[in-house]
Amino acid sequence: MAQDDDPDTIRREFGDAVNMSPAELERWLETDESQSVGQKTDGGESTGHAEGRRIVELLRKKKGDLDDDDLAHMRKVHGYVARHLAQEPAKEDVETSKWRYSLMNWGHDPLKKG
């Protein structure tokens, strides 16, 4: 088993990437700002918004109830957040940027400290 396939490593990296609680993320997903960003298919929900709902489910699952599909998804979330953080806009006001809103849909608020 490769290091990245270790469930403890995946859960830790997911926990590092997702710094919003399920309740914070659910409240965020209700906002117009959340729904204003991301690629939408057929005018429906954006990919990131759907991801946010899936992340809330993952956060609420007990460690022992996580299956291989959940772990693969957690790894995907960690990868997305890591890639997206590297693209931080230099000049834009981060607080109201589409960059931050997209990250928050994936459960990571870049302005949240600690």
Coordinates of N, CA and C in Angstrom, one line a residue:
M1 N 0.9 -1.2 0.0 CA 0.0 0.0 0.0 C 0.9 1.2 0.0
A2 N 0.6 2.1 -0.9 CA 1.4 3.4 -1.0 C 1.1 4.3 0.2
Q3 N 2.0 5.1 0.5 CA 1.8 6.1 1.6 C 0.5 6.9 1.5
D4 N 0.2 7.3 0.2 CA -1.0 8.1 0.1 C -2.3 7.3 0.2
D5 N -2.2 6.0 0.2 CA -3.4 5.2 0.3 C -3.7 4.8 1.8
D6 N -2.8 5.2 2.7 CA -3.0 5.0 4.1 C -4.2 5.8 4.6
P7 N -5.2 5.1 5.1 CA -6.5 5.8 5.5 C -6.2 6.9 6.6
D8 N -5.2 6.7 7.5 CA -4.9 7.7 8.5 C -4.3 8.9 7.9
T9 N -3.5 8.7 6.9 CA -2.8 9.8 6.1 C -3.9 10.6 5.4
I10 N -4.8 9.9 4.7 CA -5.9 10.5 3.9 C -6.7 11.3 4.9
R11 N -7.1 10.8 6.0 CA -8.0 11.5 6.9 C -7.3 12.7 7.5
R12 N -6.0 12.6 7.8 CA -5.3 13.8 8.3 C -5.2 14.9 7.3
E13 N -4.8 14.5 6.0 CA -4.7 15.5 5.0 C -6.1 16.2 4.7
F14 N -7.1 15.4 4.7 CA -8.5 15.9 4.5 C -8.8 16.9 5.6
G15 N -8.4 16.5 6.9 CA -8.6 17.4 8.0 C -7.8 18.7 8.0
D16 N -6.6 18.6 7.4 CA -5.8 19.8 7.2 C -6.4 20.7 6.1
A17 N -7.0 20.1 5.1 CA -7.5 20.9 4.0 C -8.9 21.5 4.3
V18 N -9.7 20.8 5.0 CA -11.1 21.2 5.4 C -11.0 21.9 6.8
N19 N -11.1 23.2 6.8 CA -11.0 23.9 8.1 C -12.3 24.5 8.5
M20 N -13.4 24.1 7.9 CA -14.7 24.6 8.2 C -15.5 23.4 8.9
S21 N -16.3 23.7 9.9 CA -17.1 22.7 10.5 C -18.3 22.3 9.6
P22 N -18.9 21.2 9.8 CA -20.1 20.9 8.9 C -21.1 22.0 9.0
A23 N -21.4 22.6 10.2 CA -22.4 23.6 10.3 C -22.0 24.9 9.6
E24 N -20.7 25.3 9.7 CA -20.2 26.4 9.0 C -20.3 26.2 7.4
L25 N -20.0 25.1 7.0 CA -20.0 24.8 5.6 C -21.5 24.8 5.1
E26 N -22.4 24.2 5.8 CA -23.8 24.2 5.4 C -24.3 25.6 5.3
R27 N -24.0 26.4 6.3 CA -24.5 27.8 6.3 C -23.9 28.5 5.1
W28 N -22.6 28.3 4.8 CA -22.0 29.0 3.6 C -22.7 28.5 2.3
L29 N -23.0 27.3 2.2 CA -23.6 26.7 1.0 C -24.9 27.3 0.7
E30 N -25.6 27.9 1.7 CA -26.9 28.5 1.5 C -26.8 30.0 1.0
T31 N -25.6 30.5 1.0 CA -25.4 31.9 0.5 C -25.4 32.1 -1.0
D32 N -25.7 33.3 -1.4 CA -25.7 33.6 -2.8 C -24.2 33.6 -3.3
E33 N -23.3 34.0 -2.4 CA -21.9 34.0 -2.8 C -21.4 32.6 -3.1
S34 N -21.8 31.6 -2.3 CA -21.4 30.3 -2.5 C -21.9 29.8 -3.9
Q35 N -23.2 30.1 -4.2 CA -23.8 29.7 -5.4 C -23.4 30.4 -6.6
S36 N -22.6 31.5 -6.4 CA -22.2 32.4 -7.5 C -21.0 31.9 -8.3
V37 N -20.3 31.0 -7.7 CA -19.0 30.5 -8.3 C -19.0 29.1 -8.7
G38 N -18.1 28.8 -9.6 CA -17.9 27.4 -10.0 C -18.6 27.1 -11.3
Q39 N -18.2 26.0 -11.9 CA -18.7 25.6 -13.2 C -20.0 24.8 -13.0
K40 N -21.0 25.3 -13.7 CA -22.4 24.7 -13.6 C -22.7 23.9 -14.8
T41 N -23.3 22.7 -14.6 CA -23.7 21.9 -15.8 C -25.2 22.1 -15.9
D42 N -25.6 22.4 -17.1 CA -27.0 22.6 -17.4 C -27.7 23.7 -16.5
G43 N -27.0 24.7 -16.1 CA -27.5 25.8 -15.3 C -27.9 25.4 -13.9
G44 N -27.5 24.2 -13.5 CA -27.8 23.7 -12.2 C -26.8 24.0 -11.2
E45 N -26.6 23.1 -10.3 CA -25.6 23.3 -9.2 C -24.2 23.2 -9.7
S46 N -23.3 24.1 -9.2 CA -21.9 24.0 -9.6 C -21.2 22.8 -9.0
T47 N -20.1 22.4 -9.6 CA -19.4 21.2 -9.1 C -18.9 21.5 -7.7
G48 N -18.4 22.6 -7.4 CA -17.9 22.9 -6.1 C -19.0 22.9 -5.0
H49 N -20.2 23.4 -5.4 CA -21.3 23.5 -4.5 C -21.7 22.0 -4.1
A50 N -21.8 21.2 -5.1 CA -22.1 19.8 -4.9 C -21.0 19.1 -4.0
E51 N -19.8 19.5 -4.2 CA -18.7 19.0 -3.4 C -18.9 19.4 -2.0
G52 N -19.3 20.6 -1.7 CA -19.5 21.1 -0.4 C -20.5 20.2 0.4
R53 N -21.6 19.8 -0.3 CA -22.6 19.0 0.3 C -22.0 17.6 0.6
R54 N -21.2 17.1 -0.3 CA -20.5 15.8 -0.1 C -19.5 15.9 1.1
I55 N -18.8 17.0 1.2 CA -17.8 17.2 2.3 C -18.5 17.2 3.6
V56 N -19.7 17.9 3.7 CA -20.5 17.9 4.9 C -20.8 16.4 5.4
E57 N -21.2 15.6 4.4 CA -21.5 14.2 4.7 C -20.3 13.5 5.2
L58 N -19.1 13.7 4.6 CA -17.9 13.1 5.0 C -17.5 13.5 6.4
L59 N -17.6 14.8 6.7 CA -17.3 15.3 8.0 C -18.1 14.7 9.1
R60 N -19.4 14.4 8.8 CA -20.3 13.8 9.8 C -20.2 12.3 9.9
K61 N -19.5 11.7 9.0 CA -19.4 10.2 9.1 C -18.4 9.8 10.2
K62 N -18.7 8.7 10.9 CA -17.7 8.2 11.9 C -16.5 7.6 11.1
K63 N -15.4 7.6 11.7 CA -14.1 7.1 11.1 C -14.3 5.7 10.6
G64 N -14.9 4.9 11.4 CA -15.1 3.5 11.0 C -16.1 3.2 9.9
D65 N -16.9 4.3 9.6 CA -17.9 4.1 8.5 C -17.4 4.6 7.2
L66 N -16.2 5.1 7.1 CA -15.7 5.6 5.8 C -15.2 4.4 5.0
D67 N -15.7 4.4 3.7 CA -15.4 3.3 2.8 C -14.3 3.8 1.8
D68 N -13.9 2.9 0.9 CA -12.8 3.3 0.0 C -13.2 4.5 -0.9
D69 N -14.5 4.5 -1.3 CA -15.0 5.6 -2.1 C -14.9 7.0 -1.3
D70 N -15.2 6.9 0.0 CA -15.1 8.1 0.8 C -13.7 8.6 0.9
L71 N -12.8 7.6 1.1 CA -11.3 7.9 1.3 C -10.8 8.5 0.0
A72 N -11.2 7.9 -1.2 CA -10.8 8.5 -2.5 C -11.3 9.9 -2.6
H73 N -12.5 10.2 -2.2 CA -13.1 11.5 -2.3 C -12.3 12.5 -1.4
M74 N -12.0 12.0 -0.2 CA -11.2 12.9 0.7 C -9.9 13.2 0.1
R75 N -9.2 12.3 -0.6 CA -7.9 12.6 -1.2 C -8.1 13.6 -2.3
K76 N -9.2 13.5 -3.1 CA -9.5 14.4 -4.1 C -9.7 15.9 -3.6
V77 N -10.4 16.0 -2.4 CA -10.6 17.3 -1.8 C -9.3 17.9 -1.4
H78 N -8.5 17.1 -0.7 CA -7.1 17.6 -0.3 C -6.4 18.1 -1.5
G79 N -6.4 17.3 -2.6 CA -5.6 17.7 -3.8 C -6.2 19.0 -4.4
Y80 N -7.5 19.2 -4.4 CA -8.1 20.4 -5.0 C -7.7 21.6 -4.1
V81 N -7.8 21.5 -2.8 CA -7.5 22.6 -1.9 C -6.1 23.0 -2.1
A82 N -5.2 22.0 -2.1 CA -3.7 22.3 -2.2 C -3.4 23.0 -3.5
R83 N -4.0 22.5 -4.6 CA -3.8 23.2 -5.9 C -4.3 24.6 -5.9
H84 N -5.5 24.7 -5.4 CA -6.2 26.0 -5.4 C -5.5 27.1 -4.6
L85 N -5.0 26.6 -3.4 CA -4.3 27.5 -2.5 C -3.1 28.1 -3.2
A86 N -2.5 27.3 -4.0 CA -1.3 27.8 -4.8 C -1.6 28.9 -5.8
Q87 N -2.9 29.0 -6.1 CA -3.3 30.0 -7.1 C -3.8 31.3 -6.5
E88 N -3.4 31.6 -5.3 CA -4.0 32.8 -4.6 C -3.7 34.0 -5.4
P89 N -4.8 34.8 -5.6 CA -4.7 36.0 -6.4 C -3.8 37.0 -5.6
A90 N -3.0 37.7 -6.4 CA -2.0 38.7 -5.8 C -2.7 40.0 -5.5
K91 N -3.5 40.5 -6.4 CA -4.0 41.9 -6.2 C -5.4 42.0 -5.8
E92 N -6.2 40.9 -6.0 CA -7.6 40.9 -5.7 C -7.8 41.0 -4.2
D93 N -9.0 41.5 -3.8 CA -9.4 41.5 -2.4 C -9.8 40.1 -2.1
V94 N -9.0 39.4 -1.4 CA -9.2 37.9 -1.1 C -10.5 37.7 -0.4
E95 N -10.9 38.6 0.5 CA -12.1 38.3 1.3 C -13.4 38.1 0.4
T96 N -13.5 38.9 -0.7 CA -14.7 38.8 -1.5 C -14.3 38.2 -2.9
S97 N -13.2 37.4 -3.0 CA -12.8 36.9 -4.3 C -13.5 35.6 -4.6
K98 N -13.7 35.3 -5.9 CA -14.2 34.1 -6.4 C -13.2 32.9 -5.9
W99 N -12.0 33.2 -5.8 CA -11.0 32.2 -5.4 C -11.3 31.7 -4.0
R100 N -11.6 32.7 -3.1 CA -11.9 32.3 -1.7 C -13.3 31.6 -1.7
Y101 N -14.3 32.1 -2.4 CA -15.6 31.5 -2.4 C -15.5 30.0 -2.9
S102 N -14.7 29.8 -4.0 CA -14.5 28.4 -4.5 C -13.9 27.5 -3.4
L103 N -12.9 28.0 -2.8 CA -12.3 27.2 -1.7 C -13.2 26.9 -0.6
M104 N -14.0 27.9 -0.2 CA -15.0 27.7 0.8 C -16.1 26.6 0.4
N105 N -16.4 26.6 -0.8 CA -17.3 25.5 -1.3 C -16.7 24.1 -1.0
W106 N -15.4 24.1 -1.0 CA -14.7 22.8 -0.8 C -14.3 22.7 0.7
G107 N -14.9 23.5 1.5 CA -14.7 23.4 3.0 C -13.4 24.1 3.5
H108 N -12.8 24.9 2.7 CA -11.6 25.6 3.2 C -11.7 27.1 3.1
D109 N -11.7 27.8 4.3 CA -11.7 29.2 4.3 C -10.3 29.7 4.5
P110 N -9.6 30.3 3.5 CA -8.2 30.7 3.6 C -8.0 31.9 4.6
L111 N -9.1 32.5 5.0 CA -8.9 33.6 6.0 C -9.0 33.1 7.4
K112 N -9.4 31.9 7.6 CA -9.6 31.3 8.9 C -8.2 30.9 9.5
K113 N -7.9 31.4 10.6 CA -6.6 31.1 11.2 C -6.7 30.0 12.2
G114 N -5.6 29.2 12.3 CA -5.6 28.2 13.3 C -6.2 27.0 12.8

